[in-house]
Every structure is written in C-alpha cells, then in structure tokens.
Amino acid sequence: MTARNRRLRSTENSEVTAPLEMSGVSHIVGDRMLLVDLELTVESGTSVAVTGPSGSGKSTVLMCALGLIRPDTGVVSVAGRDMVGLSAGQRARHRREHLGMVFQFGELLPELSPVENVALAGLLAGQGRRVAFERAEELLEELKVPVSRTVTGRLSGGERQRVAVARALVNQPAVLLADEPTGALDQRIRDQVCDILFDLPGTHGCALVVVTHDVEVASRADRRLELWNGVLREPREKGDTE
C-alpha cells in the first residue's frame, strides 16, 4: 500500500482523516499569553501555511505539534493520540513514528553523505539498515538529489534543503512540519523547493504545515492562516481594522 493511498489509523485502530488536530491550545511564556485557545485541523493530503509577525509564536505552534513544548491547556492530537498526555518517552517515540520536520537551515550533518543523513533518521526511527538506506536512496532520487559519496556540506543550498525534506519523509510521516524552509534560499531555489514541498501532500498522503514569513510561499498552500495575538485566523485584507 503506497503512502498516498494509506489510511492513517490510531492506536485504537479507528480511522484518522485529520492527523493533526490542535484544540483549545493556550501557552504562556513569562507574563505573555503566546497562544490563546488556538484551533488547527489539517487533513491528510492537504497543506496549511501559517504566517504572522516575528515573535508571534509561529514556531511555538510547531513545537507544540512536535511535543517539544507542552502547552498549558488544550489538546494536540497527532495521528489520533494527544501529545500533551504522553510521557517524554512516549512523545519521542510517537514523534519518530508519525512526524517529520524540515528546518530553515536543514540541520543536517555536513560530514555525512546525503544518503547517510537521510538513512540515519530512518535508523533512529527503528528501521533496519537495508530498509533505511534503500528508502533514503529512493527519496533522494525522487527529489533529484545526486546520490553519491559527496559530503552534504559540499552541496548547494537547494540540494541541502531537498536532503532535509527527504530526511523528514524517511519514516513516512502522517504529519510534515516545515519552519521557514525557504528562508535561507534565493528566489529561484526557493521556488524549486516550494514546488517540491507543496507537492508532498498529494504524492505522499501526509498533512503539511509550513510556517513562513514569505506571503508568496504561503500562497502555495491549500489554506493560509495568520497568527495574530495568539489566535490563528483567516488573513485580513489590507485596510481591514481590528
């Protein structure tokens, strides 16, 4: 069964059509209410872009989805399980099995080859060595990254970011998260990475959430939301008042 046609199932074996659901999520940092009763649902095969001012809490939304930040209130359901109610070990395991993450600067190991970088994520997720390396090579070929012994540090910025996408996909995640994935790229390479990134929900059947300050990047998503005063909302048109 391909990733595109796979139906995600929760631990109770019931179908989950929205692998990411955040409901009533609030989070306080110091004396500031960073997230306020935040609501977000992303279905399999669809993409959502989140924009907002610097410091508004966009990355915090992703960290809550990853289970790296535990919000003060609310439910963060990933693949049918509430991350908030899991222990640290359970969160880590659930994250490895169901979530993929693409960072702005890739966060790759420059001394490893692209195949090794991608396969390492598979190994950490519990895949066998042969499966992890075969999967890594398949993804890199799909994303048009040269499969060679060249160390990742010698690749171009666009190639490195495609390696980062492949790494995020190696465990066939239900949810793919991307934090400013094109922020360090020039416009031509940005557009190439965007073409790849926003095709993934259709080709791999995952739910995609992209956090970006770039409105052109956000416009590629099926749905665009903005984070304003801790609340996710539909974008306001220019000239609209609060």
JSON list of C-alpha atoms in Angstrom, two decimals, residues 2-226:
[
{"chain": "A", "resi": 2, "resn": "THR", "atom": "CA", "xyz": [1.52, 3.33, -1.03]},
{"chain": "A", "resi": 3, "resn": "ALA", "atom": "CA", "xyz": [1.84, 6.32, 1.27]},
{"chain": "A", "resi": 4, "resn": "ARG", "atom": "CA", "xyz": [-0.50, 8.24, -0.99]},
{"chain": "A", "resi": 5, "resn": "ASN", "atom": "CA", "xyz": [-3.33, 5.74, -0.55]},
{"chain": "A", "resi": 6, "resn": "ARG", "atom": "CA", "xyz": [-2.57, 4.71, 3.02]},
{"chain": "A", "resi": 7, "resn": "ARG", "atom": "CA", "xyz": [-5.25, 5.41, 5.61]},
{"chain": "A", "resi": 8, "resn": "LEU", "atom": "CA", "xyz": [-3.77, 6.51, 8.91]},
{"chain": "A", "resi": 9, "resn": "ARG", "atom": "CA", "xyz": [-5.04, 4.59, 11.91]},
{"chain": "A", "resi": 10, "resn": "SER", "atom": "CA", "xyz": [-4.79, 5.50, 15.57]},
{"chain": "A", "resi": 11, "resn": "THR", "atom": "CA", "xyz": [-3.76, 3.13, 18.34]},
{"chain": "A", "resi": 12, "resn": "GLU", "atom": "CA", "xyz": [-7.43, 2.23, 18.77]},
{"chain": "A", "resi": 13, "resn": "ASN", "atom": "CA", "xyz": [-7.42, 1.18, 15.08]},
{"chain": "A", "resi": 14, "resn": "SER", "atom": "CA", "xyz": [-10.06, 3.75, 14.13]},
{"chain": "A", "resi": 15, "resn": "GLU", "atom": "CA", "xyz": [-9.56, 5.81, 11.01]},
{"chain": "A", "resi": 16, "resn": "VAL", "atom": "CA", "xyz": [-7.95, 9.23, 11.40]},
{"chain": "A", "resi": 17, "resn": "THR", "atom": "CA", "xyz": [-8.59, 11.57, 8.48]},
{"chain": "A", "resi": 18, "resn": "ALA", "atom": "CA", "xyz": [-7.04, 14.62, 10.19]},
{"chain": "A", "resi": 19, "resn": "PRO", "atom": "CA", "xyz": [-3.65, 13.51, 11.56]},
{"chain": "A", "resi": 20, "resn": "LEU", "atom": "CA", "xyz": [-3.08, 16.91, 13.17]},
{"chain": "A", "resi": 21, "resn": "GLU", "atom": "CA", "xyz": [-5.73, 18.49, 15.39]},
{"chain": "A", "resi": 22, "resn": "MET", "atom": "CA", "xyz": [-4.99, 21.24, 17.89]},
{"chain": "A", "resi": 23, "resn": "SER", "atom": "CA", "xyz": [-7.92, 22.36, 20.04]},
{"chain": "A", "resi": 24, "resn": "GLY", "atom": "CA", "xyz": [-8.09, 24.97, 22.79]},
{"chain": "A", "resi": 25, "resn": "VAL", "atom": "CA", "xyz": [-4.30, 25.25, 22.89]},
{"chain": "A", "resi": 26, "resn": "SER", "atom": "CA", "xyz": [-3.03, 28.04, 25.12]},
{"chain": "A", "resi": 27, "resn": "HIS", "atom": "CA", "xyz": [0.55, 28.68, 26.19]},
{"chain": "A", "resi": 28, "resn": "ILE", "atom": "CA", "xyz": [2.05, 31.32, 28.46]},
{"chain": "A", "resi": 29, "resn": "VAL", "atom": "CA", "xyz": [5.69, 32.43, 28.30]},
{"chain": "A", "resi": 30, "resn": "GLY", "atom": "CA", "xyz": [6.60, 34.61, 31.25]},
{"chain": "A", "resi": 31, "resn": "ASP", "atom": "CA", "xyz": [3.75, 37.06, 31.60]},
{"chain": "A", "resi": 32, "resn": "ARG", "atom": "CA", "xyz": [2.75, 36.85, 27.94]},
{"chain": "A", "resi": 33, "resn": "MET", "atom": "CA", "xyz": [-0.10, 34.73, 26.56]},
{"chain": "A", "resi": 34, "resn": "LEU", "atom": "CA", "xyz": [1.64, 33.47, 23.41]},
{"chain": "A", "resi": 35, "resn": "LEU", "atom": "CA", "xyz": [-1.15, 31.14, 22.20]},
{"chain": "A", "resi": 36, "resn": "VAL", "atom": "CA", "xyz": [-4.81, 31.69, 23.07]},
{"chain": "A", "resi": 37, "resn": "ASP", "atom": "CA", "xyz": [-7.34, 28.86, 22.61]},
{"chain": "A", "resi": 38, "resn": "LEU", "atom": "CA", "xyz": [-5.67, 28.02, 19.31]},
{"chain": "A", "resi": 39, "resn": "GLU", "atom": "CA", "xyz": [-7.56, 25.78, 16.87]},
{"chain": "A", "resi": 40, "resn": "LEU", "atom": "CA", "xyz": [-6.00, 23.99, 13.91]},
{"chain": "A", "resi": 41, "resn": "THR", "atom": "CA", "xyz": [-7.06, 20.94, 11.90]},
{"chain": "A", "resi": 42, "resn": "VAL", "atom": "CA", "xyz": [-5.04, 19.61, 8.96]},
{"chain": "A", "resi": 43, "resn": "GLU", "atom": "CA", "xyz": [-6.29, 16.63, 6.98]},
{"chain": "A", "resi": 44, "resn": "SER", "atom": "CA", "xyz": [-4.20, 14.06, 5.13]},
{"chain": "A", "resi": 45, "resn": "GLY", "atom": "CA", "xyz": [-3.25, 15.19, 1.64]},
{"chain": "A", "resi": 46, "resn": "THR", "atom": "CA", "xyz": [-3.67, 18.90, 2.41]},
{"chain": "A", "resi": 47, "resn": "SER", "atom": "CA", "xyz": [-1.38, 21.81, 3.28]},
{"chain": "A", "resi": 48, "resn": "VAL", "atom": "CA", "xyz": [-1.69, 24.80, 5.60]},
{"chain": "A", "resi": 49, "resn": "ALA", "atom": "CA", "xyz": [0.64, 27.81, 5.74]},
{"chain": "A", "resi": 50, "resn": "VAL", "atom": "CA", "xyz": [0.91, 29.89, 8.91]},
{"chain": "A", "resi": 51, "resn": "THR", "atom": "CA", "xyz": [2.16, 33.47, 8.67]},
{"chain": "A", "resi": 52, "resn": "GLY", "atom": "CA", "xyz": [2.48, 36.21, 11.27]},
{"chain": "A", "resi": 53, "resn": "PRO", "atom": "CA", "xyz": [4.85, 38.82, 12.68]},
{"chain": "A", "resi": 54, "resn": "SER", "atom": "CA", "xyz": [8.23, 37.80, 14.07]},
{"chain": "A", "resi": 55, "resn": "GLY", "atom": "CA", "xyz": [7.84, 36.66, 17.65]},
{"chain": "A", "resi": 56, "resn": "SER", "atom": "CA", "xyz": [4.14, 35.96, 17.27]},
{"chain": "A", "resi": 57, "resn": "GLY", "atom": "CA", "xyz": [4.52, 32.29, 18.22]},
{"chain": "A", "resi": 58, "resn": "LYS", "atom": "CA", "xyz": [4.52, 30.58, 14.81]},
{"chain": "A", "resi": 59, "resn": "SER", "atom": "CA", "xyz": [7.39, 28.27, 15.69]},
{"chain": "A", "resi": 60, "resn": "THR", "atom": "CA", "xyz": [5.79, 27.57, 19.06]},
{"chain": "A", "resi": 61, "resn": "VAL", "atom": "CA", "xyz": [2.80, 26.09, 17.22]},
{"chain": "A", "resi": 62, "resn": "LEU", "atom": "CA", "xyz": [5.15, 23.64, 15.52]},
{"chain": "A", "resi": 63, "resn": "MET", "atom": "CA", "xyz": [6.98, 22.84, 18.76]},
{"chain": "A", "resi": 64, "resn": "CYS", "atom": "CA", "xyz": [3.64, 22.00, 20.38]},
{"chain": "A", "resi": 65, "resn": "ALA", "atom": "CA", "xyz": [2.77, 19.72, 17.47]},
{"chain": "A", "resi": 66, "resn": "LEU", "atom": "CA", "xyz": [6.15, 18.00, 17.84]},
{"chain": "A", "resi": 67, "resn": "GLY", "atom": "CA", "xyz": [5.63, 17.54, 21.56]},
{"chain": "A", "resi": 68, "resn": "LEU", "atom": "CA", "xyz": [8.74, 19.56, 22.36]},
{"chain": "A", "resi": 69, "resn": "ILE", "atom": "CA", "xyz": [6.61, 22.18, 24.12]},
{"chain": "A", "resi": 70, "resn": "ARG", "atom": "CA", "xyz": [3.73, 21.11, 26.34]},
{"chain": "A", "resi": 71, "resn": "PRO", "atom": "CA", "xyz": [1.03, 23.81, 26.20]},
{"chain": "A", "resi": 72, "resn": "ASP", "atom": "CA", "xyz": [-0.63, 24.97, 29.40]},
{"chain": "A", "resi": 73, "resn": "THR", "atom": "CA", "xyz": [-4.08, 23.91, 28.17]},
{"chain": "A", "resi": 74, "resn": "GLY", "atom": "CA", "xyz": [-5.60, 22.15, 25.20]},
{"chain": "A", "resi": 75, "resn": "VAL", "atom": "CA", "xyz": [-5.27, 19.02, 23.08]},
{"chain": "A", "resi": 76, "resn": "VAL", "atom": "CA", "xyz": [-2.60, 18.38, 20.45]},
{"chain": "A", "resi": 77, "resn": "SER", "atom": "CA", "xyz": [-3.67, 15.24, 18.59]},
{"chain": "A", "resi": 78, "resn": "VAL", "atom": "CA", "xyz": [-1.13, 13.68, 16.23]},
{"chain": "A", "resi": 79, "resn": "ALA", "atom": "CA", "xyz": [-2.16, 10.50, 14.43]},
{"chain": "A", "resi": 80, "resn": "GLY", "atom": "CA", "xyz": [-5.01, 10.03, 16.88]},
{"chain": "A", "resi": 81, "resn": "ARG", "atom": "CA", "xyz": [-3.05, 10.49, 20.14]},
{"chain": "A", "resi": 82, "resn": "ASP", "atom": "CA", "xyz": [-2.89, 13.54, 22.37]},
{"chain": "A", "resi": 83, "resn": "MET", "atom": "CA", "xyz": [0.77, 14.55, 22.66]},
{"chain": "A", "resi": 84, "resn": "VAL", "atom": "CA", "xyz": [0.02, 16.57, 25.79]},
{"chain": "A", "resi": 85, "resn": "GLY", "atom": "CA", "xyz": [-0.97, 13.49, 27.77]},
{"chain": "A", "resi": 86, "resn": "LEU", "atom": "CA", "xyz": [2.06, 11.37, 26.83]},
{"chain": "A", "resi": 87, "resn": "SER", "atom": "CA", "xyz": [5.23, 10.91, 28.84]},
{"chain": "A", "resi": 88, "resn": "ALA", "atom": "CA", "xyz": [8.50, 12.28, 27.45]},
{"chain": "A", "resi": 89, "resn": "GLY", "atom": "CA", "xyz": [9.49, 8.83, 26.16]},
{"chain": "A", "resi": 90, "resn": "GLN", "atom": "CA", "xyz": [6.09, 8.22, 24.60]},
{"chain": "A", "resi": 91, "resn": "ARG", "atom": "CA", "xyz": [6.20, 11.65, 22.90]},
{"chain": "A", "resi": 92, "resn": "ALA", "atom": "CA", "xyz": [9.63, 10.93, 21.46]},
{"chain": "A", "resi": 93, "resn": "ARG", "atom": "CA", "xyz": [8.52, 7.56, 20.11]},
{"chain": "A", "resi": 94, "resn": "HIS", "atom": "CA", "xyz": [5.28, 8.94, 18.67]},
{"chain": "A", "resi": 95, "resn": "ARG", "atom": "CA", "xyz": [7.22, 11.83, 17.09]},
{"chain": "A", "resi": 96, "resn": "ARG", "atom": "CA", "xyz": [9.66, 9.43, 15.39]},
{"chain": "A", "resi": 97, "resn": "GLU", "atom": "CA", "xyz": [6.81, 7.30, 14.06]},
{"chain": "A", "resi": 98, "resn": "HIS", "atom": "CA", "xyz": [4.38, 9.95, 12.83]},
{"chain": "A", "resi": 99, "resn": "LEU", "atom": "CA", "xyz": [6.07, 13.35, 12.40]},
{"chain": "A", "resi": 100, "resn": "GLY", "atom": "CA", "xyz": [8.66, 14.77, 10.01]},
{"chain": "A", "resi": 101, "resn": "MET", "atom": "CA", "xyz": [10.35, 18.16, 10.39]},
{"chain": "A", "resi": 102, "resn": "VAL", "atom": "CA", "xyz": [12.14, 20.46, 7.93]},
{"chain": "A", "resi": 103, "resn": "PHE", "atom": "CA", "xyz": [14.13, 23.30, 9.48]},
{"chain": "A", "resi": 104, "resn": "GLN", "atom": "CA", "xyz": [15.20, 26.61, 7.92]},
{"chain": "A", "resi": 105, "resn": "PHE", "atom": "CA", "xyz": [18.87, 25.65, 7.74]},
{"chain": "A", "resi": 106, "resn": "GLY", "atom": "CA", "xyz": [18.37, 21.91, 7.23]},
{"chain": "A", "resi": 107, "resn": "GLU", "atom": "CA", "xyz": [20.12, 20.88, 10.47]},
{"chain": "A", "resi": 108, "resn": "LEU", "atom": "CA", "xyz": [21.99, 18.18, 8.57]},
{"chain": "A", "resi": 109, "resn": "LEU", "atom": "CA", "xyz": [25.34, 16.62, 9.47]},
{"chain": "A", "resi": 110, "resn": "PRO", "atom": "CA", "xyz": [27.68, 18.19, 6.87]},
{"chain": "A", "resi": 111, "resn": "GLU", "atom": "CA", "xyz": [30.33, 15.46, 7.12]},
{"chain": "A", "resi": 112, "resn": "LEU", "atom": "CA", "xyz": [27.87, 12.71, 6.12]},
{"chain": "A", "resi": 113, "resn": "SER", "atom": "CA", "xyz": [26.70, 11.97, 2.59]},
{"chain": "A", "resi": 114, "resn": "PRO", "atom": "CA", "xyz": [23.09, 12.81, 1.66]},
{"chain": "A", "resi": 115, "resn": "VAL", "atom": "CA", "xyz": [22.17, 9.10, 1.80]},
{"chain": "A", "resi": 116, "resn": "GLU", "atom": "CA", "xyz": [23.72, 8.74, 5.24]},
{"chain": "A", "resi": 117, "resn": "ASN", "atom": "CA", "xyz": [21.89, 11.83, 6.55]},
{"chain": "A", "resi": 118, "resn": "VAL", "atom": "CA", "xyz": [18.53, 10.52, 5.38]},
{"chain": "A", "resi": 119, "resn": "ALA", "atom": "CA", "xyz": [19.13, 6.89, 6.38]},
{"chain": "A", "resi": 120, "resn": "LEU", "atom": "CA", "xyz": [20.24, 7.96, 9.86]},
{"chain": "A", "resi": 121, "resn": "ALA", "atom": "CA", "xyz": [16.76, 9.34, 10.53]},
{"chain": "A", "resi": 122, "resn": "GLY", "atom": "CA", "xyz": [15.29, 6.02, 9.43]},
{"chain": "A", "resi": 123, "resn": "LEU", "atom": "CA", "xyz": [17.64, 4.07, 11.68]},
{"chain": "A", "resi": 124, "resn": "LEU", "atom": "CA", "xyz": [16.72, 6.25, 14.66]},
{"chain": "A", "resi": 125, "resn": "ALA", "atom": "CA", "xyz": [13.05, 5.57, 13.89]},
{"chain": "A", "resi": 126, "resn": "GLY", "atom": "CA", "xyz": [13.71, 1.83, 14.16]},
{"chain": "A", "resi": 127, "resn": "GLN", "atom": "CA", "xyz": [14.10, 0.85, 10.51]},
{"chain": "A", "resi": 128, "resn": "GLY", "atom": "CA", "xyz": [16.55, -1.87, 9.57]},
{"chain": "A", "resi": 129, "resn": "ARG", "atom": "CA", "xyz": [19.78, -0.77, 7.91]},
{"chain": "A", "resi": 130, "resn": "ARG", "atom": "CA", "xyz": [18.92, -2.12, 4.45]},
{"chain": "A", "resi": 131, "resn": "VAL", "atom": "CA", "xyz": [15.41, -0.64, 4.51]},
{"chain": "A", "resi": 132, "resn": "ALA", "atom": "CA", "xyz": [16.66, 2.74, 5.77]},
{"chain": "A", "resi": 133, "resn": "PHE", "atom": "CA", "xyz": [19.33, 3.07, 3.06]},
{"chain": "A", "resi": 134, "resn": "GLU", "atom": "CA", "xyz": [17.05, 1.83, 0.27]},
{"chain": "A", "resi": 135, "resn": "ARG", "atom": "CA", "xyz": [14.35, 4.27, 1.36]},
{"chain": "A", "resi": 136, "resn": "ALA", "atom": "CA", "xyz": [16.92, 7.09, 1.55]},
{"chain": "A", "resi": 137, "resn": "GLU", "atom": "CA", "xyz": [18.14, 6.43, -1.99]},
{"chain": "A", "resi": 138, "resn": "GLU", "atom": "CA", "xyz": [14.57, 6.28, -3.33]},
{"chain": "A", "resi": 139, "resn": "LEU", "atom": "CA", "xyz": [13.63, 9.60, -1.74]},
{"chain": "A", "resi": 140, "resn": "LEU", "atom": "CA", "xyz": [16.79, 11.37, -2.89]},
{"chain": "A", "resi": 141, "resn": "GLU", "atom": "CA", "xyz": [16.22, 10.14, -6.43]},
{"chain": "A", "resi": 142, "resn": "GLU", "atom": "CA", "xyz": [12.60, 11.32, -6.26]},
{"chain": "A", "resi": 143, "resn": "LEU", "atom": "CA", "xyz": [13.74, 14.76, -5.05]},
{"chain": "A", "resi": 144, "resn": "LYS", "atom": "CA", "xyz": [16.53, 14.91, -7.68]},
{"chain": "A", "resi": 145, "resn": "VAL", "atom": "CA", "xyz": [19.44, 14.99, -5.25]},
{"chain": "A", "resi": 146, "resn": "PRO", "atom": "CA", "xyz": [22.66, 13.36, -6.54]},
{"chain": "A", "resi": 147, "resn": "VAL", "atom": "CA", "xyz": [23.12, 10.04, -4.73]},
{"chain": "A", "resi": 148, "resn": "SER", "atom": "CA", "xyz": [26.87, 9.91, -4.25]},
{"chain": "A", "resi": 149, "resn": "ARG", "atom": "CA", "xyz": [29.58, 9.87, -1.63]},
{"chain": "A", "resi": 150, "resn": "THR", "atom": "CA", "xyz": [29.86, 13.67, -1.77]},
{"chain": "A", "resi": 151, "resn": "VAL", "atom": "CA", "xyz": [29.54, 15.05, 1.73]},
{"chain": "A", "resi": 152, "resn": "THR", "atom": "CA", "xyz": [26.39, 17.07, 2.37]},
{"chain": "A", "resi": 153, "resn": "GLY", "atom": "CA", "xyz": [28.41, 20.15, 3.30]},
{"chain": "A", "resi": 154, "resn": "ARG", "atom": "CA", "xyz": [29.52, 20.49, -0.33]},
{"chain": "A", "resi": 155, "resn": "LEU", "atom": "CA", "xyz": [26.00, 20.55, -1.77]},
{"chain": "A", "resi": 156, "resn": "SER", "atom": "CA", "xyz": [24.22, 23.74, -2.84]},
{"chain": "A", "resi": 157, "resn": "GLY", "atom": "CA", "xyz": [21.67, 25.33, -0.52]},
{"chain": "A", "resi": 158, "resn": "GLY", "atom": "CA", "xyz": [18.79, 23.99, -2.56]},
{"chain": "A", "resi": 159, "resn": "GLU", "atom": "CA", "xyz": [20.23, 20.48, -2.63]},
{"chain": "A", "resi": 160, "resn": "ARG", "atom": "CA", "xyz": [20.77, 20.51, 1.12]},
{"chain": "A", "resi": 161, "resn": "GLN", "atom": "CA", "xyz": [17.18, 21.56, 1.71]},
{"chain": "A", "resi": 162, "resn": "ARG", "atom": "CA", "xyz": [15.95, 18.75, -0.53]},
{"chain": "A", "resi": 163, "resn": "VAL", "atom": "CA", "xyz": [18.04, 16.35, 1.55]},
{"chain": "A", "resi": 164, "resn": "ALA", "atom": "CA", "xyz": [16.31, 17.77, 4.62]},
{"chain": "A", "resi": 165, "resn": "VAL", "atom": "CA", "xyz": [12.92, 17.09, 3.02]},
{"chain": "A", "resi": 166, "resn": "ALA", "atom": "CA", "xyz": [13.96, 13.52, 2.21]},
{"chain": "A", "resi": 167, "resn": "ARG", "atom": "CA", "xyz": [15.11, 13.02, 5.79]},
{"chain": "A", "resi": 168, "resn": "ALA", "atom": "CA", "xyz": [11.74, 14.26, 7.07]},
{"chain": "A", "resi": 169, "resn": "LEU", "atom": "CA", "xyz": [9.94, 11.78, 4.80]},
{"chain": "A", "resi": 170, "resn": "VAL", "atom": "CA", "xyz": [12.04, 8.69, 5.50]},
{"chain": "A", "resi": 171, "resn": "ASN", "atom": "CA", "xyz": [9.68, 7.33, 8.19]},
{"chain": "A", "resi": 172, "resn": "GLN", "atom": "CA", "xyz": [6.58, 8.01, 6.03]},
{"chain": "A", "resi": 173, "resn": "PRO", "atom": "CA", "xyz": [5.17, 10.59, 8.48]},
{"chain": "A", "resi": 174, "resn": "ALA", "atom": "CA", "xyz": [1.49, 11.35, 8.83]},
{"chain": "A", "resi": 175, "resn": "VAL", "atom": "CA", "xyz": [2.35, 15.00, 9.50]},
{"chain": "A", "resi": 176, "resn": "LEU", "atom": "CA", "xyz": [5.14, 17.02, 7.91]},
{"chain": "A", "resi": 177, "resn": "LEU", "atom": "CA", "xyz": [6.12, 20.30, 9.56]},
{"chain": "A", "resi": 178, "resn": "ALA", "atom": "CA", "xyz": [8.35, 22.98, 7.99]},
{"chain": "A", "resi": 179, "resn": "ASP", "atom": "CA", "xyz": [9.74, 26.01, 9.83]},
{"chain": "A", "resi": 180, "resn": "GLU", "atom": "CA", "xyz": [10.78, 28.78, 7.39]},
{"chain": "A", "resi": 181, "resn": "PRO", "atom": "CA", "xyz": [12.02, 26.10, 4.94]},
{"chain": "A", "resi": 182, "resn": "THR", "atom": "CA", "xyz": [12.93, 28.65, 2.23]},
{"chain": "A", "resi": 183, "resn": "GLY", "atom": "CA", "xyz": [14.14, 31.49, 4.46]},
{"chain": "A", "resi": 184, "resn": "ALA", "atom": "CA", "xyz": [17.82, 30.94, 3.60]},
{"chain": "A", "resi": 185, "resn": "LEU", "atom": "CA", "xyz": [17.35, 30.43, -0.16]},
{"chain": "A", "resi": 186, "resn": "ASP", "atom": "CA", "xyz": [17.39, 32.82, -3.11]},
{"chain": "A", "resi": 187, "resn": "GLN", "atom": "CA", "xyz": [14.18, 33.28, -5.10]},
{"chain": "A", "resi": 188, "resn": "ARG", "atom": "CA", "xyz": [14.96, 30.76, -7.85]},
{"chain": "A", "resi": 189, "resn": "ILE", "atom": "CA", "xyz": [15.91, 27.99, -5.44]},
{"chain": "A", "resi": 190, "resn": "ARG", "atom": "CA", "xyz": [13.05, 28.99, -3.12]},
{"chain": "A", "resi": 191, "resn": "ASP", "atom": "CA", "xyz": [10.57, 28.36, -5.93]},
{"chain": "A", "resi": 192, "resn": "GLN", "atom": "CA", "xyz": [12.11, 24.96, -6.69]},
{"chain": "A", "resi": 193, "resn": "VAL", "atom": "CA", "xyz": [11.91, 23.88, -3.05]},
{"chain": "A", "resi": 194, "resn": "CYS", "atom": "CA", "xyz": [8.33, 25.16, -2.83]},
{"chain": "A", "resi": 195, "resn": "ASP", "atom": "CA", "xyz": [7.36, 23.11, -5.88]},
{"chain": "A", "resi": 196, "resn": "ILE", "atom": "CA", "xyz": [8.65, 20.00, -4.13]},
{"chain": "A", "resi": 197, "resn": "LEU", "atom": "CA", "xyz": [7.31, 20.82, -0.68]},
{"chain": "A", "resi": 198, "resn": "PHE", "atom": "CA", "xyz": [3.73, 21.60, -1.64]},
{"chain": "A", "resi": 199, "resn": "ASP", "atom": "CA", "xyz": [3.51, 18.55, -3.91]},
{"chain": "A", "resi": 200, "resn": "LEU", "atom": "CA", "xyz": [4.22, 16.25, -0.96]},
{"chain": "A", "resi": 201, "resn": "PRO", "atom": "CA", "xyz": [0.68, 16.05, 0.49]},
{"chain": "A", "resi": 202, "resn": "GLY", "atom": "CA", "xyz": [-0.55, 14.75, -2.85]},
{"chain": "A", "resi": 203, "resn": "THR", "atom": "CA", "xyz": [2.33, 12.40, -3.57]},
{"chain": "A", "resi": 204, "resn": "HIS", "atom": "CA", "xyz": [2.93, 11.11, -0.03]},
{"chain": "A", "resi": 205, "resn": "GLY", "atom": "CA", "xyz": [-0.50, 11.48, 1.56]},
{"chain": "A", "resi": 206, "resn": "CYS", "atom": "CA", "xyz": [0.74, 13.50, 4.53]},
{"chain": "A", "resi": 207, "resn": "ALA", "atom": "CA", "xyz": [-0.63, 16.62, 6.19]},
{"chain": "A", "resi": 208, "resn": "LEU", "atom": "CA", "xyz": [1.71, 19.59, 5.70]},
{"chain": "A", "resi": 209, "resn": "VAL", "atom": "CA", "xyz": [2.09, 22.67, 7.89]},
{"chain": "A", "resi": 210, "resn": "VAL", "atom": "CA", "xyz": [4.50, 25.38, 6.74]},
{"chain": "A", "resi": 211, "resn": "VAL", "atom": "CA", "xyz": [5.44, 28.33, 8.93]},
{"chain": "A", "resi": 212, "resn": "THR", "atom": "CA", "xyz": [6.76, 31.21, 6.86]},
{"chain": "A", "resi": 213, "resn": "HIS", "atom": "CA", "xyz": [7.11, 34.99, 6.77]},
{"chain": "A", "resi": 214, "resn": "ASP", "atom": "CA", "xyz": [7.00, 34.85, 2.95]},
{"chain": "A", "resi": 215, "resn": "VAL", "atom": "CA", "xyz": [3.48, 35.53, 1.65]},
{"chain": "A", "resi": 216, "resn": "GLU", "atom": "CA", "xyz": [4.37, 34.14, -1.79]},
{"chain": "A", "resi": 217, "resn": "VAL", "atom": "CA", "xyz": [5.40, 30.85, -0.21]},
{"chain": "A", "resi": 218, "resn": "ALA", "atom": "CA", "xyz": [2.24, 30.82, 1.93]},
{"chain": "A", "resi": 219, "resn": "SER", "atom": "CA", "xyz": [0.07, 31.35, -1.15]},
{"chain": "A", "resi": 220, "resn": "ARG", "atom": "CA", "xyz": [1.13, 27.90, -2.41]},
{"chain": "A", "resi": 221, "resn": "ALA", "atom": "CA", "xyz": [-0.73, 26.16, 0.43]},
{"chain": "A", "resi": 222, "resn": "ASP", "atom": "CA", "xyz": [-4.29, 24.88, 0.20]},
{"chain": "A", "resi": 223, "resn": "ARG", "atom": "CA", "xyz": [-5.14, 27.12, 3.14]},
{"chain": "A", "resi": 224, "resn": "ARG", "atom": "CA", "xyz": [-3.39, 30.11, 4.65]},
{"chain": "A", "resi": 225, "resn": "LEU", "atom": "CA", "xyz": [-3.81, 31.27, 8.24]},
{"chain": "A", "resi": 226, "resn": "GLU", "atom": "CA", "xyz": [-2.12, 34.01, 10.22]}
]
